[in-house]
PDB file of C-alpha atoms in Angstrom:
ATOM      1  CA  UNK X   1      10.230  -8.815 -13.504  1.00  0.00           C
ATOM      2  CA  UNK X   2      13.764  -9.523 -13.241  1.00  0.00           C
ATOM      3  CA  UNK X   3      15.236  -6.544 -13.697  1.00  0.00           C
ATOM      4  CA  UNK X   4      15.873  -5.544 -10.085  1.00  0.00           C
ATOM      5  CA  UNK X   5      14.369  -2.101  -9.411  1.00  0.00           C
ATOM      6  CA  UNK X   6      17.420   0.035  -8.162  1.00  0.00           C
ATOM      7  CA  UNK X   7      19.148  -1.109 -11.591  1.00  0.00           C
ATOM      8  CA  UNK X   8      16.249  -0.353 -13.698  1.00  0.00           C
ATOM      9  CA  UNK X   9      15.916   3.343 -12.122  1.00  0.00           C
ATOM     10  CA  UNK X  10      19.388   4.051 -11.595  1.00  0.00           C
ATOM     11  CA  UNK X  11      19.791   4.254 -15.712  1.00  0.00           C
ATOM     12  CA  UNK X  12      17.040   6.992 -14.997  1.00  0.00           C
ATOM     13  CA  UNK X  13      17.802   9.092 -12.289  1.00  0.00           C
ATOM     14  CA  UNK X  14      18.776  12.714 -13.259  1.00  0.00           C
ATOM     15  CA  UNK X  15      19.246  15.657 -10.958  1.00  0.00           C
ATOM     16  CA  UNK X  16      20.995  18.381  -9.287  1.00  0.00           C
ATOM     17  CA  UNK X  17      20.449  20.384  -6.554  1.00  0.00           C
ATOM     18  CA  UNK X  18      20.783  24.580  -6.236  1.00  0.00           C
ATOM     19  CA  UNK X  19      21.347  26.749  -3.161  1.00  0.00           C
ATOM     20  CA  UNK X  20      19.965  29.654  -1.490  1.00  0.00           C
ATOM     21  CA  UNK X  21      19.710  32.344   0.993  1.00  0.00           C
ATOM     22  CA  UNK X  22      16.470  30.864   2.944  1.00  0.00           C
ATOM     23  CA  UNK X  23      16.443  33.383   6.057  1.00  0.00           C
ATOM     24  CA  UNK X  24      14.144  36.070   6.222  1.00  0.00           C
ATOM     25  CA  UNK X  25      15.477  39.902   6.542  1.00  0.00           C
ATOM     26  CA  UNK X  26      15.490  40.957   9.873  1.00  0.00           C
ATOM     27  CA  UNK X  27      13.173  44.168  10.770  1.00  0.00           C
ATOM     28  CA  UNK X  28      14.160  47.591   8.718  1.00  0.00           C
ATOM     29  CA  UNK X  29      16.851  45.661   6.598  1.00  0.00           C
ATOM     30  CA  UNK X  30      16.396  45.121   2.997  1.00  0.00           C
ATOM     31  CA  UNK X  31      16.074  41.726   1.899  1.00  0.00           C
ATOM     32  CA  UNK X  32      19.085  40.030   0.402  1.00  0.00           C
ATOM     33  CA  UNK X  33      19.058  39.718  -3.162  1.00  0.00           C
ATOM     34  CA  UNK X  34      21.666  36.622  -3.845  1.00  0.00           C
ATOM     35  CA  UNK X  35      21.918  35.785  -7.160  1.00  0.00           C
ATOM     36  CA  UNK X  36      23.084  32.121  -7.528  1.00  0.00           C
ATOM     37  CA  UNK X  37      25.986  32.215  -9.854  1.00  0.00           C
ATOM     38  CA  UNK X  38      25.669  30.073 -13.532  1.00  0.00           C
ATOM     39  CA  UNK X  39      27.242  26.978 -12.793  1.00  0.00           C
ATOM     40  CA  UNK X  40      29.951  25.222 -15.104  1.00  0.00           C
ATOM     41  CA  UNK X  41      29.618  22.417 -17.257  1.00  0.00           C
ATOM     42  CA  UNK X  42      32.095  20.231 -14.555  1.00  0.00           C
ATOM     43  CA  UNK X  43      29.570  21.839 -11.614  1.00  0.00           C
ATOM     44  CA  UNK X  44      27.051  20.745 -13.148  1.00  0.00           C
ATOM     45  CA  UNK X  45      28.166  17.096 -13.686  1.00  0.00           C
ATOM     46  CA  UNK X  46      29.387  17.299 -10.256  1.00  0.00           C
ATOM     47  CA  UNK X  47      26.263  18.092  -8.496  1.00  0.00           C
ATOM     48  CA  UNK X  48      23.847  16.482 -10.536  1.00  0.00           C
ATOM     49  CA  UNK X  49      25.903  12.932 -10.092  1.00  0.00           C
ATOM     50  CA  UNK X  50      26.113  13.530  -6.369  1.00  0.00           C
ATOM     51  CA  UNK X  51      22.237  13.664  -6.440  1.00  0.00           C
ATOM     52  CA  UNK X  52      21.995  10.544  -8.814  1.00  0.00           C
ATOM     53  CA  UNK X  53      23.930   8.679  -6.197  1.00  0.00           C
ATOM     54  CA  UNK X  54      22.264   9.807  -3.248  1.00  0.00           C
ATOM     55  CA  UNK X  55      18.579   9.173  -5.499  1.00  0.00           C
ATOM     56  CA  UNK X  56      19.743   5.741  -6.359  1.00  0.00           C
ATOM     57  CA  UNK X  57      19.892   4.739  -2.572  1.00  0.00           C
ATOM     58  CA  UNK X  58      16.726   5.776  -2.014  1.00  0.00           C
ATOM     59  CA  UNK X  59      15.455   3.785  -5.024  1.00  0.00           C
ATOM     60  CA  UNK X  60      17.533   0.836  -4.192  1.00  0.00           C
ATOM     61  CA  UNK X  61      16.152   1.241  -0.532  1.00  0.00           C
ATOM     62  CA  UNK X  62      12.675  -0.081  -2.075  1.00  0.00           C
ATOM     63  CA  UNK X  63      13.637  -3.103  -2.842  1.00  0.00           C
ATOM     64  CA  UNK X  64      13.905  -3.584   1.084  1.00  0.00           C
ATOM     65  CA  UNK X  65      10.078  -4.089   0.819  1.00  0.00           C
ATOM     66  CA  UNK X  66       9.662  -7.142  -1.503  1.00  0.00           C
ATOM     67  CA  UNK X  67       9.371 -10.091  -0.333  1.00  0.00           C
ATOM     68  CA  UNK X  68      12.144 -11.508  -2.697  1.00  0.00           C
ATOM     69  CA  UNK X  69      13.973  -8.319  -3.654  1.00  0.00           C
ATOM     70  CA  UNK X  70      15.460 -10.338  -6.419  1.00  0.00           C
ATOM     71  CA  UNK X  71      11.931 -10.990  -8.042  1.00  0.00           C
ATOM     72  CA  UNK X  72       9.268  -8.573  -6.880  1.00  0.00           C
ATOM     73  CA  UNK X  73       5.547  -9.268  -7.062  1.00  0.00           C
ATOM     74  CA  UNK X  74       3.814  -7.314  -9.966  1.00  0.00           C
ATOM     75  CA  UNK X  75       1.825  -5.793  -7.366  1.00  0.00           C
ATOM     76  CA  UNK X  76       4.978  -4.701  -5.389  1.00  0.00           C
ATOM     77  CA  UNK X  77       6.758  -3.461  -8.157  1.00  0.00           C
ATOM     78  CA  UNK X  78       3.969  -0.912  -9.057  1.00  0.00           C
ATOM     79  CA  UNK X  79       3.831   0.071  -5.734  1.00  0.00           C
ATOM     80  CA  UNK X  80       7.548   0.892  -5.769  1.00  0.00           C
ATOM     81  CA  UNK X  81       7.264   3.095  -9.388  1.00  0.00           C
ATOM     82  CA  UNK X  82       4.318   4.929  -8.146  1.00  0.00           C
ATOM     83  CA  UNK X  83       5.495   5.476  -4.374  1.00  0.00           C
ATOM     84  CA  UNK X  84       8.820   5.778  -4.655  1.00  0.00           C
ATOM     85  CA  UNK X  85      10.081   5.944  -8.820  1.00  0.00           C
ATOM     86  CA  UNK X  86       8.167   8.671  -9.867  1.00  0.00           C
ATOM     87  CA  UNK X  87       8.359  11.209  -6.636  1.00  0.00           C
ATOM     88  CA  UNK X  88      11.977  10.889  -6.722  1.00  0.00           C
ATOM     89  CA  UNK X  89      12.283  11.495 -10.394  1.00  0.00           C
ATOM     90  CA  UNK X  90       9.459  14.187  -9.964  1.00  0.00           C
ATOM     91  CA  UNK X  91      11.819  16.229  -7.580  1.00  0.00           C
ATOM     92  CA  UNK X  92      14.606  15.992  -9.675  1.00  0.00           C
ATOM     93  CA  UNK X  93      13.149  17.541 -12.291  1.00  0.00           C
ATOM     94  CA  UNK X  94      11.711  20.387 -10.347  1.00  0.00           C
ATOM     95  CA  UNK X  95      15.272  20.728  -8.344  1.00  0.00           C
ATOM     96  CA  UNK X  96      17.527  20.380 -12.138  1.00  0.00           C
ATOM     97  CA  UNK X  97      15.009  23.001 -13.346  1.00  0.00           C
ATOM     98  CA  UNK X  98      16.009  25.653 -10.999  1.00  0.00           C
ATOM     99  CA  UNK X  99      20.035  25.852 -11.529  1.00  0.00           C
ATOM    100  CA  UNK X 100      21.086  28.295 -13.599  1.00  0.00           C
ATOM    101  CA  UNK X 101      23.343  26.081 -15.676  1.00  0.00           C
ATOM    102  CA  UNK X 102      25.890  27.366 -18.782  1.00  0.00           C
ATOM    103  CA  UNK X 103      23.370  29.401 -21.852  1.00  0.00           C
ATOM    104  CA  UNK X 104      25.510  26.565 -23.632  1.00  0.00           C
ATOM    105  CA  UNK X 105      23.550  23.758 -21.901  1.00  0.00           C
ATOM    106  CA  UNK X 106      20.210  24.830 -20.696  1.00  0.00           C
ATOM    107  CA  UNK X 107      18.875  23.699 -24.300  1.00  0.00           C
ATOM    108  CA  UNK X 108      20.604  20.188 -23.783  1.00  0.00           C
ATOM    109  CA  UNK X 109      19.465  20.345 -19.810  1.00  0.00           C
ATOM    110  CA  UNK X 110      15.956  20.790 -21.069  1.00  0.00           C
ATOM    111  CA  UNK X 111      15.325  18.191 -23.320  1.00  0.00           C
ATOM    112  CA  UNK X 112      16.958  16.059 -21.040  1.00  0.00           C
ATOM    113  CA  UNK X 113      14.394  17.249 -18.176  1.00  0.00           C
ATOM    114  CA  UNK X 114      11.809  16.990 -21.313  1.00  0.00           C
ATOM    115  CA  UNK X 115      12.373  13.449 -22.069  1.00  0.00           C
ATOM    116  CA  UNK X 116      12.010  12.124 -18.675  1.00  0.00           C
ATOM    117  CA  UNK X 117       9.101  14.154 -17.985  1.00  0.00           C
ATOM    118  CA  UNK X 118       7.176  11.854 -20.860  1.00  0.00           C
ATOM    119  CA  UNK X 119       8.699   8.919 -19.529  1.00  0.00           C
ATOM    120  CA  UNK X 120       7.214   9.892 -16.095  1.00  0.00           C
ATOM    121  CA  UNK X 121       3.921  10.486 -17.824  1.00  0.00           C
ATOM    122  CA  UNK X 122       3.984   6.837 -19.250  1.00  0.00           C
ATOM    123  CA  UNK X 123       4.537   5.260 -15.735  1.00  0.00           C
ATOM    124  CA  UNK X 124       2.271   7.359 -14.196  1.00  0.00           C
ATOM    125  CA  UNK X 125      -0.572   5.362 -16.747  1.00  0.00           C
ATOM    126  CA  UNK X 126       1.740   1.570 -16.468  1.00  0.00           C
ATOM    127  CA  UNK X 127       3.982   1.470 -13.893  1.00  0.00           C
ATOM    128  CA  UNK X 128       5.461  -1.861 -15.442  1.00  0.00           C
ATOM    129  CA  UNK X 129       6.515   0.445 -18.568  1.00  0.00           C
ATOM    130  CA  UNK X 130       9.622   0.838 -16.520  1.00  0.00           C
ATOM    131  CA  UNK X 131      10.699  -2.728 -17.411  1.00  0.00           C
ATOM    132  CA  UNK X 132      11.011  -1.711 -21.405  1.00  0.00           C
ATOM    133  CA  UNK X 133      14.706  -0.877 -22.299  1.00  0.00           C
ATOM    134  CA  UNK X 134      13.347   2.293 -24.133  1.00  0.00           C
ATOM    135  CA  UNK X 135      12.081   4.228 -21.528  1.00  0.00           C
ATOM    136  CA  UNK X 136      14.310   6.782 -20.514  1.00  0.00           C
ATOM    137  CA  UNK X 137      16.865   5.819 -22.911  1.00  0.00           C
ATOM    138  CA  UNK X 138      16.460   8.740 -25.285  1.00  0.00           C
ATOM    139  CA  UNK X 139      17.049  10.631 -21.099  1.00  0.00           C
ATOM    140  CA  UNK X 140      19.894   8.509 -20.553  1.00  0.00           C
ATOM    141  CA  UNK X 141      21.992   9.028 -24.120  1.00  0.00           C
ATOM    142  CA  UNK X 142      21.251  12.616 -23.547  1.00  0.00           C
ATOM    143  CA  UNK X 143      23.039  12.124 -20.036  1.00  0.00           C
ATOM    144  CA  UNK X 144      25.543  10.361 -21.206  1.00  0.00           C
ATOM    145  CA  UNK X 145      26.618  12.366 -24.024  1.00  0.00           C
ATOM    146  CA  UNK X 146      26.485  15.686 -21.733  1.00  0.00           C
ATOM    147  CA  UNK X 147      29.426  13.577 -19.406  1.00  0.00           C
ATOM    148  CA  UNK X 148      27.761  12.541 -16.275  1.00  0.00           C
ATOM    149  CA  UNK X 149      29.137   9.564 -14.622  1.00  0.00           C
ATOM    150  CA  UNK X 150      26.819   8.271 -12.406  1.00  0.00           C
ATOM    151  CA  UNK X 151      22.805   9.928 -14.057  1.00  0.00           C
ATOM    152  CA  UNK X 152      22.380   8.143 -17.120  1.00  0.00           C
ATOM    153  CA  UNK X 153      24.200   4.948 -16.512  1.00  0.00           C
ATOM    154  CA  UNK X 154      22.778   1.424 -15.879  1.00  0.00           C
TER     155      UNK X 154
END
């Protein structure tokens, strides 16, 4: 249990966010039909490390609750995968999912979004599964080898 939380996760956390047009149509006009461009390779890196960043303090932020955030409690430490861990990762997905990145890399996107979803489903059964160096690592290379700086990296 000595891997600190925030470092274990931050190898893990993968995401960007997308934008829309979230007002309804006023009476007797027609709805607006935006359609959210296909991002770049470099837009994607950009937004999904932003995310990463702004996930990891979150993550990091549970470490607040142990009573020695430098060796958590077994007890806390599942707490923090199932509480905190998996909903983040579990909105990432669902948020990376619904960009419209390059045809190029949607294949690449997906079995990045692919291999953390079975990661997820391992924690989700042993929280303390996060301590093993191979979960997410087949996420992380994949990461890593697309060229984002901050998702993927321990």
């Amino acid at each position: 249990m000595k891997k600190r939380l925030a470092v274990v996760v931050a190898c893990c956390c993968i995401s960007l966010t997308g934008c829309g047009d979230d007002e309804p149509a006023k009476s007797g006009e027609k709805p607006s039909q935006t359609v959210e461009p296909t991002l770049t390779h470099d837009e994607v890196i950009k937004q999904g490390d932003a995310i990463c960043a702004a996930s990891n303090e979150k993550i990091d932020a549970a470490n607040d609750n142990f009573i020695n955030p430098d060796e958590p409690t077994e007890a806390e430490f599942r707490v923090a995968v199932s509480d905190v861990v998996i909903p983040e990762l579990t909105d990432q997905i669902k948020d990376l999912r619904a960009l419209k990145v390059p045809a190029d890399d949607a294949a690449t996107i997906t079995g990045m979004l692919d291999a953390i979803e079975e990661d997820l489903a391992v924690l989700e059964r042993d929280p303390l599964a996060l301590l093993q160096d191979t979960t997410f690592a087949r996420a992380n290379t994949i990461a890593q080898e697309y060229g984002f700086l901050v998702c993927g990296q321990a």
